[in-house]
Short mmCIF file of C-alpha atoms in Angstrom, two decimals:
data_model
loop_
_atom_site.label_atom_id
_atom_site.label_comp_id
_atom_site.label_asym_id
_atom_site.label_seq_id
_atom_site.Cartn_x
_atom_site.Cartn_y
_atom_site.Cartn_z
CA UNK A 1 25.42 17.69 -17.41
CA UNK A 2 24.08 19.24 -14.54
CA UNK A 3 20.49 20.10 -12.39
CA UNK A 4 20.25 22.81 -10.52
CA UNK A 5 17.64 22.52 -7.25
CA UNK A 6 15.30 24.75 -5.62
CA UNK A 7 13.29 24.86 -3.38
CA UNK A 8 10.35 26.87 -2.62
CA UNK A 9 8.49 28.67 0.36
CA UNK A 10 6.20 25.90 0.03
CA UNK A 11 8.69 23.81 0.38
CA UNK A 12 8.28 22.08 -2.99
CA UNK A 13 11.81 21.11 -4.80
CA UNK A 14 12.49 21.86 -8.90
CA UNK A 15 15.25 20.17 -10.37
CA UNK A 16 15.58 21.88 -13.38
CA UNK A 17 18.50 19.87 -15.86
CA UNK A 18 18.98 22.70 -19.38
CA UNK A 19 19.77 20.84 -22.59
CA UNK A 20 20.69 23.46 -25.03
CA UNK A 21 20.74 20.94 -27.56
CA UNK A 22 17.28 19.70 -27.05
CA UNK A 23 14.10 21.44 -28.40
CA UNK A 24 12.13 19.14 -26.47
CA UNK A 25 11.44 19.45 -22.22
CA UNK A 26 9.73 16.91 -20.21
CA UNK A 27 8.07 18.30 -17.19
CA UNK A 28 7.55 15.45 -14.59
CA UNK A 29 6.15 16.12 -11.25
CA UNK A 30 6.95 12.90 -8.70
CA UNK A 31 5.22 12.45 -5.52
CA UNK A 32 7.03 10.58 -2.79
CA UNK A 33 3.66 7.80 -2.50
CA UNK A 34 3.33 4.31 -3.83
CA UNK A 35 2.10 1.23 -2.78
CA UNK A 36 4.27 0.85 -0.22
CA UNK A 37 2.39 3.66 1.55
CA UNK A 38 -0.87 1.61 1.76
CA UNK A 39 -2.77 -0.07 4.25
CA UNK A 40 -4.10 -3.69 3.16
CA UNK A 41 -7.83 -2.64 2.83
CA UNK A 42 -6.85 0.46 0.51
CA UNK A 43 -4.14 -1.61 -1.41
CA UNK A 44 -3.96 -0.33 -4.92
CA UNK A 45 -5.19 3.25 -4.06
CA UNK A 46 -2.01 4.96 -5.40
CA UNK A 47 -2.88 3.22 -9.01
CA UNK A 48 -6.41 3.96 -8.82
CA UNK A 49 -5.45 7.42 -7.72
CA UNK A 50 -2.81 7.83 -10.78
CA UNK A 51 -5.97 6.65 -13.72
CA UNK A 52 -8.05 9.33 -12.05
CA UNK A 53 -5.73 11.76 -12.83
CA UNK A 54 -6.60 11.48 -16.25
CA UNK A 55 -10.51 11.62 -16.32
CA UNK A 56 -11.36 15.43 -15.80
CA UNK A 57 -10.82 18.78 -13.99
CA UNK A 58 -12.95 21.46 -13.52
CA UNK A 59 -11.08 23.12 -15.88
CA UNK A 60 -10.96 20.16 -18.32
CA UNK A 61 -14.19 18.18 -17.30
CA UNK A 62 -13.18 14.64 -19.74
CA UNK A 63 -10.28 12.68 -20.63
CA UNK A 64 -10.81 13.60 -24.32
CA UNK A 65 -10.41 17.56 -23.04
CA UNK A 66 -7.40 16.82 -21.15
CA UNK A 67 -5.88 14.32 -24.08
CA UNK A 68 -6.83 17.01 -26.97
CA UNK A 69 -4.78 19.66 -25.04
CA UNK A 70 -1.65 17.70 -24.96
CA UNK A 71 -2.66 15.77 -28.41
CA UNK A 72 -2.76 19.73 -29.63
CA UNK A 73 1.09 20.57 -29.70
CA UNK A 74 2.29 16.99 -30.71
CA UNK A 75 3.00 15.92 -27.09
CA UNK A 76 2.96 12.67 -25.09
CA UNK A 77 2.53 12.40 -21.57
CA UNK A 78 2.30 9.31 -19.23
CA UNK A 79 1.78 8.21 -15.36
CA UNK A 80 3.62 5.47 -13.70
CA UNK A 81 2.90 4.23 -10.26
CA UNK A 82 5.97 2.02 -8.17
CA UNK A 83 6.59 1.04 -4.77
CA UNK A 84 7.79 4.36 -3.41
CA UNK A 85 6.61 6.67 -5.83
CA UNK A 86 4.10 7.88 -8.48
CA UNK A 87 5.23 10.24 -11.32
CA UNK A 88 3.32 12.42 -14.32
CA UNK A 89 5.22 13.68 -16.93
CA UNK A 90 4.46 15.54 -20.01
CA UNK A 91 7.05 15.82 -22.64
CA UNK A 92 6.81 18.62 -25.58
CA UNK A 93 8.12 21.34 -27.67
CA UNK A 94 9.61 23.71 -25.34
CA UNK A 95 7.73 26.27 -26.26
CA UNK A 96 4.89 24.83 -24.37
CA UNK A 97 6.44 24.52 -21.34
CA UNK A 98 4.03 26.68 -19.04
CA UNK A 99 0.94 25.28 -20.84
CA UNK A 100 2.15 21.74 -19.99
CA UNK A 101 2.94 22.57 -16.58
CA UNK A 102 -0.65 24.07 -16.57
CA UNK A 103 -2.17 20.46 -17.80
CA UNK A 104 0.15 18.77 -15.43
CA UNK A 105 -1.01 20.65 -11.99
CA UNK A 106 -3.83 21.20 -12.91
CA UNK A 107 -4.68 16.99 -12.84
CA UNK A 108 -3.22 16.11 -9.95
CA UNK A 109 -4.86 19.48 -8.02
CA UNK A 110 -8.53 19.84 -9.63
CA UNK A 111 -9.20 16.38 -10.52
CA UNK A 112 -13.13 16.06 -10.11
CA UNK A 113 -12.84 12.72 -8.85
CA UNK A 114 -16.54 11.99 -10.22
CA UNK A 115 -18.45 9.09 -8.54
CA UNK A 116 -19.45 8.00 -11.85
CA UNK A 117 -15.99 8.01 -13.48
CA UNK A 118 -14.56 5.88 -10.58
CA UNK A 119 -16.99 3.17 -11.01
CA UNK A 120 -16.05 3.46 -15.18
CA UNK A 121 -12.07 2.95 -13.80
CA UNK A 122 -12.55 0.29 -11.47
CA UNK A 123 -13.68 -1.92 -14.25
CA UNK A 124 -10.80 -1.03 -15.97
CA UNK A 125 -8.14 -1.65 -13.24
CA UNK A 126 -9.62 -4.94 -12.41
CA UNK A 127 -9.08 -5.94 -16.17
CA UNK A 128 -5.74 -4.47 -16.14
CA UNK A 129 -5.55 -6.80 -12.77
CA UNK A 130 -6.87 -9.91 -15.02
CA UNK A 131 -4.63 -9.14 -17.33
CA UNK A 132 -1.50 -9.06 -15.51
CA UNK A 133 -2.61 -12.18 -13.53
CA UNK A 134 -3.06 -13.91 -17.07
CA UNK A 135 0.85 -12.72 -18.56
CA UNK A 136 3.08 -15.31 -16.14
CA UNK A 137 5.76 -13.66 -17.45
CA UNK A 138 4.84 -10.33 -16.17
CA UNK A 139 3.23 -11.79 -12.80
CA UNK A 140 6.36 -14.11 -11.75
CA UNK A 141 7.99 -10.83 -10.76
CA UNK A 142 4.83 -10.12 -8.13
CA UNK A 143 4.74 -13.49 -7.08
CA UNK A 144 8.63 -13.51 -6.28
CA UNK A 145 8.31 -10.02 -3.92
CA UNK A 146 5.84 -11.65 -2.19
CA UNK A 147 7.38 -14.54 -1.54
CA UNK A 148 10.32 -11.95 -0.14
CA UNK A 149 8.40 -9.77 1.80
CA UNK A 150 5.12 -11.39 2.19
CA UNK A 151 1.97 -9.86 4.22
CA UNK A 152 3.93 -6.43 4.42
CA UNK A 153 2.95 -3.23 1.63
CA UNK A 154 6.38 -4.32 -0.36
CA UNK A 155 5.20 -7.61 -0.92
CA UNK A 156 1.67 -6.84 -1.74
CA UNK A 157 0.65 -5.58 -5.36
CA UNK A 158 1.14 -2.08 -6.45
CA UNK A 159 -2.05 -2.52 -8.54
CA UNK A 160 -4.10 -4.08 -5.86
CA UNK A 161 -6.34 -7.36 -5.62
CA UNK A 162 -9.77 -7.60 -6.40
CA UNK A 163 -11.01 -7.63 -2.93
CA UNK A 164 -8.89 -4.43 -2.15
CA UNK A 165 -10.12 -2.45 -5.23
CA UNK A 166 -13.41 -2.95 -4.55
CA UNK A 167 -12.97 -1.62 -1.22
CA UNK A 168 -11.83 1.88 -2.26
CA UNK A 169 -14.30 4.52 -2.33
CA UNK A 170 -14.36 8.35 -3.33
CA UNK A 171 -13.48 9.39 0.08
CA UNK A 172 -10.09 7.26 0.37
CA UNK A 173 -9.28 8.39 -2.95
CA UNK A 174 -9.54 11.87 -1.46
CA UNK A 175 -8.08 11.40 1.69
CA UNK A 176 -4.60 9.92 0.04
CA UNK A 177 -4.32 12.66 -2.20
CA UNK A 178 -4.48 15.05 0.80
CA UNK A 179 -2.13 12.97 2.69
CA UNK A 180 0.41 12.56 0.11
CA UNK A 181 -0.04 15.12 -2.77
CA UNK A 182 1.53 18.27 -1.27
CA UNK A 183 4.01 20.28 -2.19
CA UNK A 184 6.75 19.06 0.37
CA UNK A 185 6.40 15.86 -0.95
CA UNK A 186 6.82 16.59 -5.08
CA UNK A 187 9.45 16.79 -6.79
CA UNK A 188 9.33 18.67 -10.09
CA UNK A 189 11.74 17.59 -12.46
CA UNK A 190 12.15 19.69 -15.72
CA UNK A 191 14.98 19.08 -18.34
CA UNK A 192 15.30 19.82 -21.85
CA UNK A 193 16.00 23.52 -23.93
CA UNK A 194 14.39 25.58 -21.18
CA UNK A 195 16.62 27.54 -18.91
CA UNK A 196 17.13 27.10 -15.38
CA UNK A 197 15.41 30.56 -14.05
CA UNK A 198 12.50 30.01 -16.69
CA UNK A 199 11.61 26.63 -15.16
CA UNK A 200 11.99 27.64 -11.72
CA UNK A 201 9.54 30.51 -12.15
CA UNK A 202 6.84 28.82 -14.34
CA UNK A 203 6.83 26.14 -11.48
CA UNK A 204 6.44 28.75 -9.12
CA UNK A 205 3.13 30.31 -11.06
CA UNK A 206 1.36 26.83 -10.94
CA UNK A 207 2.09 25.06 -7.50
CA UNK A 208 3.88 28.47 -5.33
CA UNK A 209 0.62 29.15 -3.70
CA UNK A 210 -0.02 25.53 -2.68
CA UNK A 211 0.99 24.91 0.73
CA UNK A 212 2.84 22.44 2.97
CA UNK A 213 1.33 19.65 5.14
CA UNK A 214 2.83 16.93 7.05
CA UNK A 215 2.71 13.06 5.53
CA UNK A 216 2.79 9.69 6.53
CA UNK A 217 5.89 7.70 5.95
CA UNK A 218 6.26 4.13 5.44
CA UNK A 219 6.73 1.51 7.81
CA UNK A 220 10.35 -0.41 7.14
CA UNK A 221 10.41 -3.72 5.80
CA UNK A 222 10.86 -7.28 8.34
CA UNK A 223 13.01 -9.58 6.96
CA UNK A 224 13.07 -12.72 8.72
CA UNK A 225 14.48 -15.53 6.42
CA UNK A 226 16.70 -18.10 7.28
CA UNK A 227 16.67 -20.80 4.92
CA UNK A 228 15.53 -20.88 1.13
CA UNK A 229 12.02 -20.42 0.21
CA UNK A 230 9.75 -21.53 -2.76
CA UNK A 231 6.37 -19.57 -3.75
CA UNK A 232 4.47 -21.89 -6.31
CA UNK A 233 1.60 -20.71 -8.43
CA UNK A 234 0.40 -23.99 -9.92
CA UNK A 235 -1.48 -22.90 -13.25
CA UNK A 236 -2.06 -24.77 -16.58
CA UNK A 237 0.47 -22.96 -18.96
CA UNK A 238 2.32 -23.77 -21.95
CA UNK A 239 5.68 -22.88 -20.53
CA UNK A 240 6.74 -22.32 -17.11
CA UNK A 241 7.93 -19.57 -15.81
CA UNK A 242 10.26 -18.65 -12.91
CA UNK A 243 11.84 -15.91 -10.48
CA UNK A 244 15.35 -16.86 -8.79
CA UNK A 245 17.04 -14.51 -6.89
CA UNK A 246 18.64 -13.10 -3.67
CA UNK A 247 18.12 -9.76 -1.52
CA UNK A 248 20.44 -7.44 -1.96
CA UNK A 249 21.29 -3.62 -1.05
CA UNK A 250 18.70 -0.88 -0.60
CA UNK A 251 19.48 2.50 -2.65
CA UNK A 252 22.61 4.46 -2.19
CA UNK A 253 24.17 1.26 -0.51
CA UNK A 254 28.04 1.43 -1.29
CA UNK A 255 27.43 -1.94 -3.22
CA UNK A 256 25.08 -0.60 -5.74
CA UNK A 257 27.96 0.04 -8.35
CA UNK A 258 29.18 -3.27 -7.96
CA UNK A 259 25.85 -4.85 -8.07
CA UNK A 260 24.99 -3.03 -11.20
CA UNK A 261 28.09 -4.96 -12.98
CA UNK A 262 27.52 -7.89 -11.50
CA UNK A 263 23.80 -8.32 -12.80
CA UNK A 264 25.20 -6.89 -16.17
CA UNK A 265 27.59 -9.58 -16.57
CA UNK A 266 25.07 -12.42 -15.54
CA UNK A 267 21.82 -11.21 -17.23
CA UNK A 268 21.35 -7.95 -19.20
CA UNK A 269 22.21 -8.67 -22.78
CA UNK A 270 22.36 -11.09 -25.71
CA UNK A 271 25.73 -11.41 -24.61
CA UNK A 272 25.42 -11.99 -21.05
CA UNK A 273 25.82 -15.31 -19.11
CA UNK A 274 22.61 -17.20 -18.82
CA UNK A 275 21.59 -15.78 -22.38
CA UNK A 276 24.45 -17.81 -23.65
CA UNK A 277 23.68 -20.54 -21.16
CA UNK A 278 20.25 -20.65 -21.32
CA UNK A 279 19.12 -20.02 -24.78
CA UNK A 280 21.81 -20.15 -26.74
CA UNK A 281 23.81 -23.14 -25.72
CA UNK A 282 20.84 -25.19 -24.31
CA UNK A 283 17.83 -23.64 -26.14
CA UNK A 284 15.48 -23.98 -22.84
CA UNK A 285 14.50 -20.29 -23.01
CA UNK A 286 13.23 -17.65 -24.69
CA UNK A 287 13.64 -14.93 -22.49
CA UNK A 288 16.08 -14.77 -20.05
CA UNK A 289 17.35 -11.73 -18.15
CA UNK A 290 18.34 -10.23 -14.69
CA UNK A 291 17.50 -7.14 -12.98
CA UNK A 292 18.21 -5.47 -9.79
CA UNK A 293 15.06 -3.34 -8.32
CA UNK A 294 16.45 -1.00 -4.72
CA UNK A 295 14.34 0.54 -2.41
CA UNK A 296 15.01 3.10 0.39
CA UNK A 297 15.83 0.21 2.87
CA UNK A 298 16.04 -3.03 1.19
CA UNK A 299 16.46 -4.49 -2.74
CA UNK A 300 17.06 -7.59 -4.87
CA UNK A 301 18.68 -9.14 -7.53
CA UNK A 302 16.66 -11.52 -9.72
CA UNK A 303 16.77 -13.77 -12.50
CA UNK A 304 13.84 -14.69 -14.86
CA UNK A 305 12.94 -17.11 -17.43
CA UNK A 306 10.13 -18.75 -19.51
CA UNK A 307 11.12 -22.14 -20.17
CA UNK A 308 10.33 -26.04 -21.74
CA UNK A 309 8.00 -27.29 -18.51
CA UNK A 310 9.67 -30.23 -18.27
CA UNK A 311 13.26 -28.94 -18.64
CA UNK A 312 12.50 -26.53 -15.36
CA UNK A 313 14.66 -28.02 -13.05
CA UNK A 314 18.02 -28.02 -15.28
CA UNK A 315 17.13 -23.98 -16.36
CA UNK A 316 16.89 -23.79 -12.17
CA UNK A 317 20.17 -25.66 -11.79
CA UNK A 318 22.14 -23.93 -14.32
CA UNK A 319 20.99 -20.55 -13.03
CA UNK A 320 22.40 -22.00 -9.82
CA UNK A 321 25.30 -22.83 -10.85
CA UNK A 322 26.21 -19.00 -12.47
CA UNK A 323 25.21 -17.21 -9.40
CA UNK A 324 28.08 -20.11 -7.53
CA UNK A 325 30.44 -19.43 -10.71
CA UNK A 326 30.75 -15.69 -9.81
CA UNK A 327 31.19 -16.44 -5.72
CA UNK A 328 34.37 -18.82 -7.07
CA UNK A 329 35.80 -17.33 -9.83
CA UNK A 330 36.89 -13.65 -10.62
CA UNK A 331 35.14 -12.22 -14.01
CA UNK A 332 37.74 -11.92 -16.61
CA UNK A 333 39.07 -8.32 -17.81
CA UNK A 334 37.58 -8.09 -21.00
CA UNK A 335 34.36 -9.41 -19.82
CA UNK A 336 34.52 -6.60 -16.67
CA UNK A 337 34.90 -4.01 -19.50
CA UNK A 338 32.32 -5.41 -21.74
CA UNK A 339 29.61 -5.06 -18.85
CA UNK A 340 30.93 -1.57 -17.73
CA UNK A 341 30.75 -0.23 -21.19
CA UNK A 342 27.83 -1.45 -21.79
CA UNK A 343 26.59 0.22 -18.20
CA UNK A 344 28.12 3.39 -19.59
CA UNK A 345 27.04 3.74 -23.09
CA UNK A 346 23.44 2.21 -22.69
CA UNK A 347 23.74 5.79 -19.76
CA UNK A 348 24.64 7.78 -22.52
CA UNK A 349 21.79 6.74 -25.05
CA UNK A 350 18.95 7.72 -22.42
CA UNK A 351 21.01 11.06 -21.77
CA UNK A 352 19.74 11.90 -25.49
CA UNK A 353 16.18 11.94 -24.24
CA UNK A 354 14.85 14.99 -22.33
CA UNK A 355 12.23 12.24 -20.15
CA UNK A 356 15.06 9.79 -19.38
CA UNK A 357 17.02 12.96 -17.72
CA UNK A 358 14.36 13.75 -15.62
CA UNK A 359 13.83 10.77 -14.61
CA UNK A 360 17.26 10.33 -13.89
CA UNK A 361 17.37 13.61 -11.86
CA UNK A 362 14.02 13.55 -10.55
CA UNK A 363 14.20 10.13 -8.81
CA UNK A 364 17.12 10.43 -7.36
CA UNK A 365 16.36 14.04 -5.82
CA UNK A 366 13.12 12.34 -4.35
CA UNK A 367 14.97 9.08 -3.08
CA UNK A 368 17.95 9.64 -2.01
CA UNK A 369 20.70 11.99 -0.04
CA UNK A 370 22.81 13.31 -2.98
CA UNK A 371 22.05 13.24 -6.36
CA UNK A 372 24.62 11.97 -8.83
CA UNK A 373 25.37 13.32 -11.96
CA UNK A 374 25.75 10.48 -15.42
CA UNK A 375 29.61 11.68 -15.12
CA UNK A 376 29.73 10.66 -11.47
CA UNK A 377 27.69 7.88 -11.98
CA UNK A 378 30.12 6.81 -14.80
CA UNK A 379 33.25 7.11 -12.70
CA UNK A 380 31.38 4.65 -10.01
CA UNK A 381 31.05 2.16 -12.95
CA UNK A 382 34.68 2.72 -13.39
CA UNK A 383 36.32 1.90 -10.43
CA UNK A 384 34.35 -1.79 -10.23
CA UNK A 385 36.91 -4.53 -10.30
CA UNK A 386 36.66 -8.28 -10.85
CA UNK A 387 37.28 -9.13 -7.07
CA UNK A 388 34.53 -6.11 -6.17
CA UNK A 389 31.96 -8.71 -8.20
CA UNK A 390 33.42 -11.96 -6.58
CA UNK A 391 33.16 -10.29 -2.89
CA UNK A 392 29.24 -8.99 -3.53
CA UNK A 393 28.43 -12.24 -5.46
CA UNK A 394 29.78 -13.96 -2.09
CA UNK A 395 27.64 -11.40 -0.09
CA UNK A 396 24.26 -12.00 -1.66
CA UNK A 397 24.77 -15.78 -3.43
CA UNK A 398 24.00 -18.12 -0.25
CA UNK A 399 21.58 -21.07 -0.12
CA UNK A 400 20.04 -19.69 3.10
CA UNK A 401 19.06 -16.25 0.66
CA UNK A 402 17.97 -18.27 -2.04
CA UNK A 403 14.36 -17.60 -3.12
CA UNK A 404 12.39 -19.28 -6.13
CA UNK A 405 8.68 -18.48 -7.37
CA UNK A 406 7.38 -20.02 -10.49
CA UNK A 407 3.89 -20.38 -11.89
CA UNK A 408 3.38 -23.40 -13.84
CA UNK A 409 1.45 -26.99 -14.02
CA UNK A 410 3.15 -27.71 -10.88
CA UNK A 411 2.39 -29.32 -7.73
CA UNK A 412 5.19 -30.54 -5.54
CA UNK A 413 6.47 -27.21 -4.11
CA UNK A 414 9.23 -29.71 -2.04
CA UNK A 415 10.83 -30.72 -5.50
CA UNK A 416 11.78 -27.65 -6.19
CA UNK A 417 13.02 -26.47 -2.99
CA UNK A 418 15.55 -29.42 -2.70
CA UNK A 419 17.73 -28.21 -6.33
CA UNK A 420 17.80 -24.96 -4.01
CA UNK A 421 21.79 -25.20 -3.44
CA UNK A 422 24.33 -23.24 -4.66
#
């Protein structure tokens, strides 16, 4: 599998990926914005920004006109926003390719931005907000990159707080998407049964006359820690919830690879190492899982669980004692192939989806130097060894790195940092 790039006078880049197979395309446009991009007082504009999308165009004044359009050939379409970038994608019969890249362009470059709409989608983003802030499961994750990065745009939330969102008016809303929504600063992504030459030139019809401004970029992240650290979000719950983990590499690090094994082995599946210690050899959890999140500078590897409240500290201490067990001991062979297998075959399943592919594509093309193709990203997998996961599990695993958030019906924030010890 293969993407070809362009680029065009605008500057704007199309990755187009062909999947004669595929009847299907997804056409995703990504803008190199998110959160991360903010100042405090506007933080949460790059959410806000992505729901307006969605609420009218001169063209298409409503949602519902913009919704029946896509709702009109069977299609599905979607907006994400992260740390480092927003995307829009709109995936449907090929066929409809040029109509979807119509929809698509035409949102994020003749959105009306009405006054009265904005007030309508504040109240939904602070509910959204409440929402999240009322799922511990889904907020741990926040609390725990704040506790990492703290007063700085990576620790802060990518949906905002509700003093920020009330702050943002029709103006900043305007002023980002001049800032950031230009064409040297999108990606389009396209992949599915469309040809290369086809998706370049439809592209070209909807965003070739647009043209090229400069942007802001971030400012790079402070790290400053020198001894483990506890965040505590004491809150009446019914179980208790934490974040443990370490930071790691930042994106095309030489360590990613290894890294990606490593939290395979120790997190990822029914079969993985605190699953089996966790839930099914202790029964303190539910959930359990890893996961690795990499930026353009920095990253981390976490663990998570929901757990018994008063059986937190041995869920801690086990968790411990598996980050420790892979800084001692070399992973096994059969276990090293189980989690690269897995790696490689999970790969293959998204490959099967025309979204996932441009995605795949798309992201990297926008984040990083080269982009890597599922066969090269395959052969990467393959060349991990057992004493490549015992030297980055040595790298990362130290007490001094060791960070812990967990929202429950806690108070003593110094219990919790003494079982901090590997």
């Amino acid at each position: 599998m293969k993407s070809t790039t362009s680029v065009l006078k605008n500057k704007l880049r199309v990755l187009a990926t062909p999947l004669p197979s595929v009847s299907s395309v997804t056409a995703m446009i990504l803008v190199g914005a998110g959160s991360r991009y903010e100042q405090r007082q506007e933080n949460g504009i790059a959410h806000f920004l992505e729901h307006m999308f969605f609420k009218g165009t001169k063209k298409r004044p409503n949602a519902l006109e913009i919704s029946s359009v896509i709702d009109g050939i069977g299609g599905e379409f979607n907006a994400f926003t992260s740390k480092e970038y927003t995307g829009f994608y709109i995936k449907a019969s090929a066929k409809h390719l040029d109509l979807v890249l119509d929809v698509l362009t035409d949102m994020l470059l003749n959105s009306k931005l009405d006054s009265g709409e904005i007030e309508r989608e504040r109240g939904v983003i602070f509910e959204e907000l409440r929402m999240y802030l009322d799922t511990p499961m889904r907020y741990v994750g926040d609390v725990f990159e704040n506790l990492l990065y703290g007063d700085q745009p990576l620790g802060w939330n990518i949906i905002g707080s509700l003093q920020s969102l009330k702050n943002i008016k029709r103006g900043d809303l305007t002023s980002y998407l001049s800032r950031f929504y230009v064409p040297n600063n999108l990606i389009v992504s396209i992949s599915g049964g469309v040809g290369a030459d086809e998706a370049e030139s439809l592209v070209e019809k909807h965003l070739g006359g647009e043209a090229a401004k400069k942007t802001t970029n971030f400012l790079p992240v402070e790290i400053t820690q020198k001894r483990p650290a506890v965040k505590l979000v004491s809150k009446k719950t019914e179980q208790a919830h934490f974040c443990l983990g370490v930071r790691s590499y930042p994106r095309g690090h030489e360590n990613r690879y290894k890294l990606a094994v490593l939290n395979t082995i120790i997190g990822v599946s029914m079969s993985s190492r605190l699953f089996i210690q966790l839930r099914e050899r202790r029964g303190l959890a539910y959930y359990v899982r890893s996961g690795v999140d990499e930026y353009r500078d920095t990253g981390f590897f976490a663990a998570q669980a929901g757990v018994e409240i008063k059986k937190i500290d041995e869920a801690i201490k086990v968790t411990l004692a598996e980050f420790a067990k892979l800084a001692k001991e070399k992973v096994s062979s059969k276990e090293l192939t189980k989690a690269k297998e897995y790696i490689k075959g999970k790969l293959v399943l998204e490959l099967e989806d025309s979204r996932e592919v441009a995605s795949l594509f798309g992201i990297q093309a926008l984040l990083e130097e080269k982009i890597k193709t599922p066969q090269e990203i395959m052969k990467e997998i393959d060349k991990v060894e057992a004493a490549d996961i015992q030297k980055v599990a040595s790298d990362i695993f130290r007490d001094s790195a060791l960070n812990l958030a967990i929202i429950g019906p806690y108070k003593d924030k110094a219990k919790f940092a003494k079982i901090l010890k590997l």
